[in-house]
Coordinates of C-alpha atoms in Angstrom, one line a residue:
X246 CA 101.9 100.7 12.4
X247 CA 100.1 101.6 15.5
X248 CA 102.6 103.8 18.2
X249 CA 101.8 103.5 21.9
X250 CA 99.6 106.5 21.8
X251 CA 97.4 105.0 19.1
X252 CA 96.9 101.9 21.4
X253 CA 95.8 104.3 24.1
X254 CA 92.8 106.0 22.4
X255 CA 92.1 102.7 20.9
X256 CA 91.8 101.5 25.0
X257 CA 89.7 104.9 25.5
X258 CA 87.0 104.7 22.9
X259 CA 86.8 100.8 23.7
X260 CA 85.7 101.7 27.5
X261 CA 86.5 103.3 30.9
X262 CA 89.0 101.2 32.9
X263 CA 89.2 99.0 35.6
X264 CA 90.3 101.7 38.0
X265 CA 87.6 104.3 36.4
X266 CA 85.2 101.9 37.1
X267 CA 85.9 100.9 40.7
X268 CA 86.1 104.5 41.6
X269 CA 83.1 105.5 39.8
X270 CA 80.9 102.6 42.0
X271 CA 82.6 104.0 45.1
X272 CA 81.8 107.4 45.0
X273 CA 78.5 106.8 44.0
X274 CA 78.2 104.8 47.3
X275 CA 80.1 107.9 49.3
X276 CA 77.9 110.3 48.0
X277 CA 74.7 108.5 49.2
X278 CA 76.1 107.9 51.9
X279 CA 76.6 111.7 52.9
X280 CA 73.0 112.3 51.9
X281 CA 71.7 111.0 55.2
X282 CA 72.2 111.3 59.2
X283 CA 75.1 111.8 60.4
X284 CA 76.4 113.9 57.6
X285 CA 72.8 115.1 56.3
X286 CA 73.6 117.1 53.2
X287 CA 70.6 116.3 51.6
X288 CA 71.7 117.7 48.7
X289 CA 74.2 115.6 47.4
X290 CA 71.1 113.0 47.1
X291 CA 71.1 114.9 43.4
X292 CA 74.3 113.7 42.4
X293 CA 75.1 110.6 44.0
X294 CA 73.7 108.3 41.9
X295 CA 75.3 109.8 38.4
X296 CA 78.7 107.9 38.8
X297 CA 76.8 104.5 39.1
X298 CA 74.7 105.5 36.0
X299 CA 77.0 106.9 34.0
X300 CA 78.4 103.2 33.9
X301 CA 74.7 102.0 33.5
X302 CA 75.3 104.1 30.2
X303 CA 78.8 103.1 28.9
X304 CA 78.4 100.1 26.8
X305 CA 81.7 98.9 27.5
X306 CA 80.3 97.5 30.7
X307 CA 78.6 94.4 30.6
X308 CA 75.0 93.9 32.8
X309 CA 76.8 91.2 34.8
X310 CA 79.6 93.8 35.8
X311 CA 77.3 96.9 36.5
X312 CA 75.8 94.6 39.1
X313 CA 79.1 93.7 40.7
X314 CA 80.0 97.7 40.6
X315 CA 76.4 98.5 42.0
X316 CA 76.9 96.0 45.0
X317 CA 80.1 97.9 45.6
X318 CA 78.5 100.8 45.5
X319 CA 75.9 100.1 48.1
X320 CA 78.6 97.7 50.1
X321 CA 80.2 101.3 50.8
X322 CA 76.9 103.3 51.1
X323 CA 75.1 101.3 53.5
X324 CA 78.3 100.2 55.4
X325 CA 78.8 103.7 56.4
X326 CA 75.0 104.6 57.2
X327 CA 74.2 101.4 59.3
X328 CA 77.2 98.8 60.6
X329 CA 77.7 100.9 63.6
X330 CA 74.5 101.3 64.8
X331 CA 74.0 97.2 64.0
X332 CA 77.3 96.4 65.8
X333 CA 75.7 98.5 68.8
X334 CA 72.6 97.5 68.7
X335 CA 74.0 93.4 68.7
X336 CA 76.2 94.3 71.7
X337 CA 73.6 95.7 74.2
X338 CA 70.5 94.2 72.9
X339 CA 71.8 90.7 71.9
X340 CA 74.8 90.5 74.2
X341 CA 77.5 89.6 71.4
X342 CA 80.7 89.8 72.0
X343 CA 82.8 92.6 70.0
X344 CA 84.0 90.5 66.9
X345 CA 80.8 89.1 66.6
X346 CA 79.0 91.8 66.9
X347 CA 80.9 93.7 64.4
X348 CA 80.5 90.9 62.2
X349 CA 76.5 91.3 62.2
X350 CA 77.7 95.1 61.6
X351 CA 79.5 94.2 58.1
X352 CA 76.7 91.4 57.1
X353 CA 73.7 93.4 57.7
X354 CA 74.5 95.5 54.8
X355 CA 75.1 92.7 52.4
X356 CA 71.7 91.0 53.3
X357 CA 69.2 94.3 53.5
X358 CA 70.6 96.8 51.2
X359 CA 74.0 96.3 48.6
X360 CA 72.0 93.7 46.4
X361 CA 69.6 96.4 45.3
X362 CA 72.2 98.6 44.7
X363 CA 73.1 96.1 42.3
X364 CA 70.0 95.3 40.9
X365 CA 69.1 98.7 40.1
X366 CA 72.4 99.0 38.0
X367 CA 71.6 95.8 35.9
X368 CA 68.0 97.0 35.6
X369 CA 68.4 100.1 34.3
X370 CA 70.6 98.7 32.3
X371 CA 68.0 96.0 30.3
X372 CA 65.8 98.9 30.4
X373 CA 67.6 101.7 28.5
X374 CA 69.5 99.6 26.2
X375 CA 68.7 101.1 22.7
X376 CA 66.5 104.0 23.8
X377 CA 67.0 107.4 23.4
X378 CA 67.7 109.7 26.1
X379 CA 64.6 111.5 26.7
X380 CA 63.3 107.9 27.4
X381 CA 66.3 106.5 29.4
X382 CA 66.0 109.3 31.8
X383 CA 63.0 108.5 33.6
X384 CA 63.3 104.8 33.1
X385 CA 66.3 105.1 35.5
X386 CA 64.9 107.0 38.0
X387 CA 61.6 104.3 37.9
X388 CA 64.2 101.5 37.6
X389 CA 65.3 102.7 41.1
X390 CA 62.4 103.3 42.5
X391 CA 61.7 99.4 41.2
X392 CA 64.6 98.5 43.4
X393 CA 63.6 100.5 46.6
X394 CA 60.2 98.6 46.2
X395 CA 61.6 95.3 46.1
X396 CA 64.1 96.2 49.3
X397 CA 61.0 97.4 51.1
X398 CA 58.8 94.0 50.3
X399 CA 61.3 91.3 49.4
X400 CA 61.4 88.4 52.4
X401 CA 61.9 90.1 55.6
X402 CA 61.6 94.2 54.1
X403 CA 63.6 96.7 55.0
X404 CA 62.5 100.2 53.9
X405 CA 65.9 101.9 55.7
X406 CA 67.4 104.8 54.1
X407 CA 65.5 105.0 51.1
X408 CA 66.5 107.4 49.0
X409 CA 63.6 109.7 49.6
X410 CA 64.7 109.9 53.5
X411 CA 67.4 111.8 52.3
X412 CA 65.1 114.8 51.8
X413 CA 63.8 114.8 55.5
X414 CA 65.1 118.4 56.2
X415 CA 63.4 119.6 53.0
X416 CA 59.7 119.6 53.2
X417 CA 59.3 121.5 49.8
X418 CA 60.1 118.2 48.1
X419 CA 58.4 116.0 50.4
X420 CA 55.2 116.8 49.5
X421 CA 54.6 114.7 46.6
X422 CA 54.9 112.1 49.3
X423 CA 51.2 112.7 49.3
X424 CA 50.7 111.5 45.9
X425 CA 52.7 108.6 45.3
X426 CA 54.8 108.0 48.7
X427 CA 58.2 107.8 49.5
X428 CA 58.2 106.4 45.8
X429 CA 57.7 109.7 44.3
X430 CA 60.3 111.2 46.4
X431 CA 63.0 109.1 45.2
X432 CA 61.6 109.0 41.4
X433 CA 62.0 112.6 41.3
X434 CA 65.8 112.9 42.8
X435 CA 66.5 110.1 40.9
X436 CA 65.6 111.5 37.9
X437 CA 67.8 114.4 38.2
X438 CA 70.9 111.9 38.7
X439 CA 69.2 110.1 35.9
X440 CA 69.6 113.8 33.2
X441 CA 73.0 114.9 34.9
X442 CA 75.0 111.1 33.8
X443 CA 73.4 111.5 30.9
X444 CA 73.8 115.1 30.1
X445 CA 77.6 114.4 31.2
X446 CA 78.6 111.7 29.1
X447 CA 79.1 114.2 25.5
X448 CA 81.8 115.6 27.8
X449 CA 84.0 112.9 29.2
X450 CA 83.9 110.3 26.5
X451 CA 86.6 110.6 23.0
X452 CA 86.2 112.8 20.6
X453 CA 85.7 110.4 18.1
X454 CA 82.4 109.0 20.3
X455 CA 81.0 112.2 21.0
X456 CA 80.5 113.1 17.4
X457 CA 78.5 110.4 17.1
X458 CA 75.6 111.8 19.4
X459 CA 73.5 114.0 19.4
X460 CA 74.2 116.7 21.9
X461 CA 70.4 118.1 21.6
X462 CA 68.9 114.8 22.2
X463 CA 71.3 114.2 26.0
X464 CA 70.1 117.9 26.8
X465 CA 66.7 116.7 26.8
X466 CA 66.4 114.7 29.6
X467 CA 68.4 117.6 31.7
X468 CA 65.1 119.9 30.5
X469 CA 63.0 117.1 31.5
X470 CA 64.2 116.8 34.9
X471 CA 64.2 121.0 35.6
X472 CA 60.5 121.3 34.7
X473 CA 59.7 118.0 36.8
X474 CA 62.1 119.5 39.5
X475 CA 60.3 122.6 39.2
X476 CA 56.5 121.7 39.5
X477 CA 57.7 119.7 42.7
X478 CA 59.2 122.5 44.4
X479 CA 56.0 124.6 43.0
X480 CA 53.6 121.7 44.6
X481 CA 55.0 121.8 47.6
X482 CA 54.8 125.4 48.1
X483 CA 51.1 125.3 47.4
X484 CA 50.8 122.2 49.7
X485 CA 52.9 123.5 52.8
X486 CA 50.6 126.9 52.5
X487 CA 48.0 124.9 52.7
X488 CA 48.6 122.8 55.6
X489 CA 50.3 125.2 57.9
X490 CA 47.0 126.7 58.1
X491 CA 45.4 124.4 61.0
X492 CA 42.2 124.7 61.6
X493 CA 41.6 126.6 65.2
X494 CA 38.9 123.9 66.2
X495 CA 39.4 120.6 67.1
X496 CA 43.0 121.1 67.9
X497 CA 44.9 118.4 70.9
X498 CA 47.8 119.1 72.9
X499 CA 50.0 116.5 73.3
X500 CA 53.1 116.1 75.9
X501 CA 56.2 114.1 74.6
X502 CA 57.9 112.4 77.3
X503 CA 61.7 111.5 77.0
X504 CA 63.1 109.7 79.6
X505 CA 66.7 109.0 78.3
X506 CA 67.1 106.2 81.4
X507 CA 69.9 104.3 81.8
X508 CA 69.1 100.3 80.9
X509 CA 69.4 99.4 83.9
X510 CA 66.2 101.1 85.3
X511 CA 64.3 100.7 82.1
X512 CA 65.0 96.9 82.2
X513 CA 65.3 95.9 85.9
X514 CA 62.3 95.2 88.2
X515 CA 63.9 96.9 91.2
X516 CA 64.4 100.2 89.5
X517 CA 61.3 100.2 88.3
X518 CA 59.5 102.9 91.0
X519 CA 62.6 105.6 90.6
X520 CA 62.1 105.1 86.8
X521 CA 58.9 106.1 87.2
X522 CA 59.2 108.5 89.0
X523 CA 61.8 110.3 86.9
X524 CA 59.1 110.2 84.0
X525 CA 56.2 111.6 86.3
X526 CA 59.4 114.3 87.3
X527 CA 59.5 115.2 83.5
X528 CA 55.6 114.8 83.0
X529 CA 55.0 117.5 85.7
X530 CA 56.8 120.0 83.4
X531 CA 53.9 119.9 80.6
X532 CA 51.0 119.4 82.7
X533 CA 49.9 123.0 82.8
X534 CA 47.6 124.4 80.5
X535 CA 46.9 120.3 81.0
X536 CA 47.6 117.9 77.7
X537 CA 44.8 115.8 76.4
X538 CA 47.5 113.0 75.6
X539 CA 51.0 112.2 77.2
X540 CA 52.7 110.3 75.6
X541 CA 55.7 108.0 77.5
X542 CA 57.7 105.8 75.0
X543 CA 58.2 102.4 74.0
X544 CA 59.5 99.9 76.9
X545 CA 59.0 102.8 79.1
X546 CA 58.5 100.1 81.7
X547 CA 60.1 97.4 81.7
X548 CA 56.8 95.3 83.2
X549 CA 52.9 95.5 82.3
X550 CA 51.3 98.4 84.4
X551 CA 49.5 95.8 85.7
X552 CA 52.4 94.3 87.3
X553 CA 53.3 97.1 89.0
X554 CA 49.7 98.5 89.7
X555 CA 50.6 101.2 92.8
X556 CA 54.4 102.3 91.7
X557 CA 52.3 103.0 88.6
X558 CA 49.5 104.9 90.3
X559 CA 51.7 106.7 92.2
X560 CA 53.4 107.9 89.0
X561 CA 50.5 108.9 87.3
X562 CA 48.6 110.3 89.9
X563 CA 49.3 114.0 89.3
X564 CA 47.6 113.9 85.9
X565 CA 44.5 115.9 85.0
X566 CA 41.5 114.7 85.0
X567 CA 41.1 115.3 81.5
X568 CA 44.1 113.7 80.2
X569 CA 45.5 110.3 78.8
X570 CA 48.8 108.8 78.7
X571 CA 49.7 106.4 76.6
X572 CA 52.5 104.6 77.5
X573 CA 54.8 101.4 75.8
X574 CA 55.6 98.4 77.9
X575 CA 54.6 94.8 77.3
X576 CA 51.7 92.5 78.2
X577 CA 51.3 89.1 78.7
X578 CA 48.2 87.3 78.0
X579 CA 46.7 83.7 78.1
X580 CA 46.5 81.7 74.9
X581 CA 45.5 78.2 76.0
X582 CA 45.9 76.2 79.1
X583 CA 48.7 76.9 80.9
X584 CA 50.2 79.2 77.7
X585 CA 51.1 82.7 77.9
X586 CA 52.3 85.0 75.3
X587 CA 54.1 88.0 75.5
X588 CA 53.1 91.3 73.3
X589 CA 54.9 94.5 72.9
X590 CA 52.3 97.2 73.5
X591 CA 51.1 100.5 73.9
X592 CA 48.7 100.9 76.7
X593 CA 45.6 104.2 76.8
X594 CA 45.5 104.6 80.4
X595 CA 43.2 107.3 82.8
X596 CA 44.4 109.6 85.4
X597 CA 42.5 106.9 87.8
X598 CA 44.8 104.1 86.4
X599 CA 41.7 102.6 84.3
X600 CA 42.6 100.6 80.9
X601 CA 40.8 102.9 77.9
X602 CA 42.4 100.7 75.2
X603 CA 45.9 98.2 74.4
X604 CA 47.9 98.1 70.9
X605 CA 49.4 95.1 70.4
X606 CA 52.7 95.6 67.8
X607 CA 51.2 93.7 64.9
X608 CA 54.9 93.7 63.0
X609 CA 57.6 92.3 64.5
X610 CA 61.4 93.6 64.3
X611 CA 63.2 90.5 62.6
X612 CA 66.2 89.2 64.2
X613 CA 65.2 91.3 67.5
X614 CA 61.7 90.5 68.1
X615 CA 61.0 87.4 65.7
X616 CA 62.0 85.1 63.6
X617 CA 64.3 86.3 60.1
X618 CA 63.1 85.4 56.7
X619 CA 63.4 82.1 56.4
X620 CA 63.8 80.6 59.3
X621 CA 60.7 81.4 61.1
X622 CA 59.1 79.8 58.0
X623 CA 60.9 76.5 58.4
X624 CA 60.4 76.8 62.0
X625 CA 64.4 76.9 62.7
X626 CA 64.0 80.4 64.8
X627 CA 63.7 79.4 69.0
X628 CA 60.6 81.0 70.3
X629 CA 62.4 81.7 73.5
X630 CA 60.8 82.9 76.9
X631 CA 59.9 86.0 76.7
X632 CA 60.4 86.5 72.9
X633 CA 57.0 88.4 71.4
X634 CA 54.2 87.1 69.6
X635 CA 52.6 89.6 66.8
X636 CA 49.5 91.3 67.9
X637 CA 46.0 90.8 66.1
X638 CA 44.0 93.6 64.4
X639 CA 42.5 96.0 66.7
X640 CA 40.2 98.7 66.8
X641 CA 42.1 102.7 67.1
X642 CA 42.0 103.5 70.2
X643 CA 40.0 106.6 70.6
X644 CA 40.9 109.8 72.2
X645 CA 38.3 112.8 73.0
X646 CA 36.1 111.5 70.4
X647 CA 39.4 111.2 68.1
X648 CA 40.4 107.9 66.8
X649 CA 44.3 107.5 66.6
X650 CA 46.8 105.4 65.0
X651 CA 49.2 103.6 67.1
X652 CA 52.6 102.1 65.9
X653 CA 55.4 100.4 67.7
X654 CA 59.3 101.4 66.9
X655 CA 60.1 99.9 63.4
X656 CA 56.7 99.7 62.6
X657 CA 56.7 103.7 61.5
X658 CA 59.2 102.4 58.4
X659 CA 56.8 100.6 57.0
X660 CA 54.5 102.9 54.9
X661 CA 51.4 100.0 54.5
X662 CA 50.5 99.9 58.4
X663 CA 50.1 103.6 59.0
X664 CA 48.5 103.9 55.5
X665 CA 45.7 100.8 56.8
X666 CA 45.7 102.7 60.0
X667 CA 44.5 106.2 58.4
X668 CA 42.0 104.4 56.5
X669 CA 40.3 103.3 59.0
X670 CA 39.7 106.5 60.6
X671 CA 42.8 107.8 62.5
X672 CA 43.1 111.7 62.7
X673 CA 46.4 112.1 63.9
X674 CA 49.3 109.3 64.5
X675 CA 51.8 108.5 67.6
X676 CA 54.6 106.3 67.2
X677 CA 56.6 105.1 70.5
X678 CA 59.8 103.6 69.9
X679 CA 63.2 103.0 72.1
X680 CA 66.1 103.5 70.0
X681 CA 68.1 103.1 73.0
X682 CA 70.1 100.2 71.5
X683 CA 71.9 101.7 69.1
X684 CA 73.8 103.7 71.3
X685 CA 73.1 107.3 69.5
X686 CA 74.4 105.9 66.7
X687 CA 73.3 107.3 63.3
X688 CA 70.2 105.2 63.2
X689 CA 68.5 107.2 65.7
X690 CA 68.7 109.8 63.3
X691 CA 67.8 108.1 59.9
X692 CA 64.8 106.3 62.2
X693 CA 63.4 109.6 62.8
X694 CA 63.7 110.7 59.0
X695 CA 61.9 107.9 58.3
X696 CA 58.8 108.0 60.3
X697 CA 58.1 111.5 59.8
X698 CA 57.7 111.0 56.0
X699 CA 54.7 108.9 57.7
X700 CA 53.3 112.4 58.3
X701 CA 53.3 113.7 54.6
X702 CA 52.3 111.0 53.2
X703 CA 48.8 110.4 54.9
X704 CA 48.3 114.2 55.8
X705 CA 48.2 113.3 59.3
X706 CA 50.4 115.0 62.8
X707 CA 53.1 112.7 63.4
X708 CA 53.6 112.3 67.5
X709 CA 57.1 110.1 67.9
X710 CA 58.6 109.4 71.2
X711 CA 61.5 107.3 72.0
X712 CA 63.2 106.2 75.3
X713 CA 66.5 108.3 74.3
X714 CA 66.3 110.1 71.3
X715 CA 65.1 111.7 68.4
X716 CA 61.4 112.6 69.8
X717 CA 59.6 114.5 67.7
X718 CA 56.2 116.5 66.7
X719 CA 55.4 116.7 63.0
X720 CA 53.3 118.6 61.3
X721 CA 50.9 117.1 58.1
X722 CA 53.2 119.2 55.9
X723 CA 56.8 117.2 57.4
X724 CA 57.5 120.6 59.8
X725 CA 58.9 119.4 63.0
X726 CA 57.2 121.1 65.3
X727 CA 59.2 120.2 68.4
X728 CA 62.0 117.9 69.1
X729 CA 64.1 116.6 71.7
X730 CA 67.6 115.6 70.6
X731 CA 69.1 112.5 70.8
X732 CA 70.7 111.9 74.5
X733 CA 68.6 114.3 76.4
X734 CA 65.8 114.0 78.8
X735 CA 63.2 116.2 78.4
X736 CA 59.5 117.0 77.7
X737 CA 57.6 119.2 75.7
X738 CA 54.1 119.6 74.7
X739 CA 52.6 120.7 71.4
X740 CA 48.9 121.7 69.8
X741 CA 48.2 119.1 66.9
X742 CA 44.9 119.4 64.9
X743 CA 43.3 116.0 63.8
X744 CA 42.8 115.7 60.2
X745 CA 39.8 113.9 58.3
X746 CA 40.6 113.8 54.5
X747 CA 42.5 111.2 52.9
X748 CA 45.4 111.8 50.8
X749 CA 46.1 110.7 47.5
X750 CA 48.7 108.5 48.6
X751 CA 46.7 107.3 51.2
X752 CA 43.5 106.2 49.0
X753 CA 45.9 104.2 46.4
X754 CA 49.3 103.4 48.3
X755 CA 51.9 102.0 46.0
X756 CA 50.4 102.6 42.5
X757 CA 53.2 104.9 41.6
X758 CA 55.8 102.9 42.6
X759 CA 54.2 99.3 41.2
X760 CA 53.4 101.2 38.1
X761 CA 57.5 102.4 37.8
X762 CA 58.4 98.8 38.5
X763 CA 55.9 97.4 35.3
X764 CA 57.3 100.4 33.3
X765 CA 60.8 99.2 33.8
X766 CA 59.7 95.6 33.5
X767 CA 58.1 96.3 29.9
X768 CA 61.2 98.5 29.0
X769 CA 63.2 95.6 29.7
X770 CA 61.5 92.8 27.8
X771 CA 60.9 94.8 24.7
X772 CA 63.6 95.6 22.3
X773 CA 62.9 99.2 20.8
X774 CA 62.7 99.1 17.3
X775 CA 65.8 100.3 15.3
X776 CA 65.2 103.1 13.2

């Protein structure tokens, strides 16, 4: 006869609960979500993940639920990290009203970022099933590194708080960056979630379960992922040694200009003159020993240069002779008889007010500056007037006999532009971006993160200036040299040395990361052999 108490180890060893499960899902997404701006303790990066695996693990849970419990585990992770800074965003860029706006706050989420939560559960899943730990370990970590793939290129592509981001305030372990990307980042944090579930389960599951594995065999993948751990901290020592030596030739100086306007200068023609002026007022601050490059941000006007040829002049008369500014605002340009077409652009502009060069943003921001995935496909999406067309290829612009990359706001998140761009010959990068929208939010934090892994990856200086916040001067080795916060007008001016040699990362790009996704895909489709 079986007593109550028999029924409840019967209900153990047959599976976690409910309840178990659930909680498990949401602390995996709370833990991620602490890994990033605002709360920024990298750290936990480590252990988020080893809830969500640990019921990747338990065979009580079937593929079909894991991917349920790994959308609620992202539904809570990228909930926290993004809605306010959508629901701000949609209220002073787009002009929604409150509930609406808080509506594209909760969706954004579920269209960009919980489904691969999900998918990574149900993928490691298919591709541990029946292999033994030292194997299931690193097919985890490439299972997510599958998913964060597939969230970067999949329709529209949104490469937002990765997990690798997380790791933005420790350059040690960013500079594998250099060999396989953000990809190789997040394989080896991963991994390390991965070996803990794993190395956990012996000690949570019944008695009568844990006698039937090998405790040797779930230790192995923990050993694995200290000496993989280990050499990454140990490359990254050798690497930042390396590239904190700059070279003494060849070096720039570059002025960061932060204007932190209020909207209604930056985007009205009337205030146009006293907004420049207040960025010439910050400008003068840097000019002496004089900059070869200053740098003014994205939408710094709200007009073409052109537009406003002597409030312009006026503004930028003070410059040296010797120095550029480059400076974000938008263009318009004929494109047929009686059609014009507006581009968001970066202009290279002399002391004397004379065009050097024009980028043209050659990726548009979904949803704010073009059409969403699909719509723009099936030709649903309004090309309003005024709404941006995407640039065409252009040559770098060149500065002092030093070609430079150029990128425009969300451009910086995507790793394949700046990667083309560093092929091609640019020395050092500048990205000019106006995070203004979101209202300080977090995202003007996790924006930041992102770009400067930009940096590391391609082993070039990484100049980023925004309207309002974070602005920043990186260093090939991910060391922000300078910054101005968030919410504060400033400008300061740092010594950058252009760099000529191409990283690994930045000969192959994505091979890591494609290769962890066939790894995973081969893992999945092939039964191991039972012994």
């Amino acid at each position: 006869m079986r007593t109550p108490c028999h029924r409840r180890r019967e209900r153990r060893v047959a599976g976690v609960t409910r309840a178990t499960r659930l909680a498990l899902a949401v602390a995996s997404g709370l833990g991620y979500a602490a890994a990033f701006p605002p709360y920024d303790h990298g750290w936990l990066a480590f252990v988020a993940l080893v809830p969500i695996t640990w019921l990747v693990l338990e065979p009580s849970v079937r593929t079909g639920q894991l991917f349920l419990l790994g959308w609620l585990s992202g539904t809570v992770a990228t909930s926290l990290l993004v809605s306010s800074s959508v629901t701000a965003s949609a209220v002073r860029y787009f002009g929604l009203s409150a509930p609406a706006a808080w509506a594209a706050g909760l969706l954004t989420p579920q269209l960009y970022g919980a489904p691969y939560f999900g998918r990574f559960a149900a993928l490691a899943r298919l591709a541990t099933r029946g292999r033994r730990p030292l194997v299931a370990a690193p097919l985890i970590a490439a299972a997510w590194v599958t998913c964060d793939l597939l969230r970067s290129r999949v329709l529209d592509g949104c490469p937002w708080v990765l997990l690798a981001h997380s790791q933005h305030a420790h350059p040690l372990l960013l500079q594998v960056a250099d060999l396989g990307g953000a990809a190789a980042v997040s394989f080896v944090v991963a991994l390390v979630d991965a070996a803990i579930a794993i190395a956990l389960r012996p000690m949570v599951v019944d008695r009568e379960r844990r006698a039937l594995r090998d405790r040797r065999s779930t230790a192995a993948p923990l050993v694995l992922a200290s000496l993989v751990l280990a050499a990454t901290i140990l490359y990254g020592t050798v690497q930042r040694e390396r590239w904190s030596r700059a070279p003494a030739a060849d070096t720039l100086r570059v002025a960061v200009v932060q204007g932190n306007l209020p909207d209604a200068w930056r985007y009205s023609l009337r205030a146009q003159p006293e907004a420049l002026q207040r960025l010439a007022a910050l400008t003068s601050r840097v000019l002496s020993p004089p900059p070869d490059l200053v740098v003014w941000p994205e939408n710094a006007v709200s007009v073409s240069p052109d537009a406003t040829a002597s409030d312009f002049a006026a503004a930028i008369r003070d410059l040296p002779p010797e120095s550029r500014l480059l400076v974000g605002a938008p263009r318009a340009a004929s494109v047929g008889p009686g059609r014009a077409a507006l581009f968001n652009s970066a202009f290279l502009i002399a002391p004397d007010g004379a065009r050097r060069a024009v980028y043209d943003k050659l990726r548009l921001t979904p949803w704010a500056e073009g059409p969403p995935w699909p719509l723009g496909l099936l030709g649903l999406w309004p090309h309003a007037p005024g709404a941006y067309s995407p640039g065409d290829p252009q040559d770098l612009p060149v500065l002092h006999g030093q070609p430079f990359g150029v990128s425009i706001c969300s451009e910086a998140i995507d790793a394949r532009p700046i990667r083309e761009q560093v092929r091609s010959g640019a020395r050092f990068l500048v990205n000019v971006a106006n995070d203004g929208w979101f209202d300080g939010r977090p995202a003007v934090e996790q924006h930041a993160a992102a770009t400067a892994l930009r940096a590391v990856e391609n082993r070039r200086a990484m100049v980023r200036v925004t309207a309002t916040g974070v602005s920043q001067v990186v260093d090939p080795d991910g060391t922000v040299r300078g910054e101005i916060g968030s919410g504060v007008a400033g400008a300061i001016a740092e010594v950058i040395a252009p760099q000529t040699a191409l990283a690994l990362y930045t000969r192959i790009g994505d091979a890591f990361a494609w290769l962890c996704a066939a790894a995973v895909a081969a893992a999945a489709l092939l039964r191991p052999r039972r012994a």
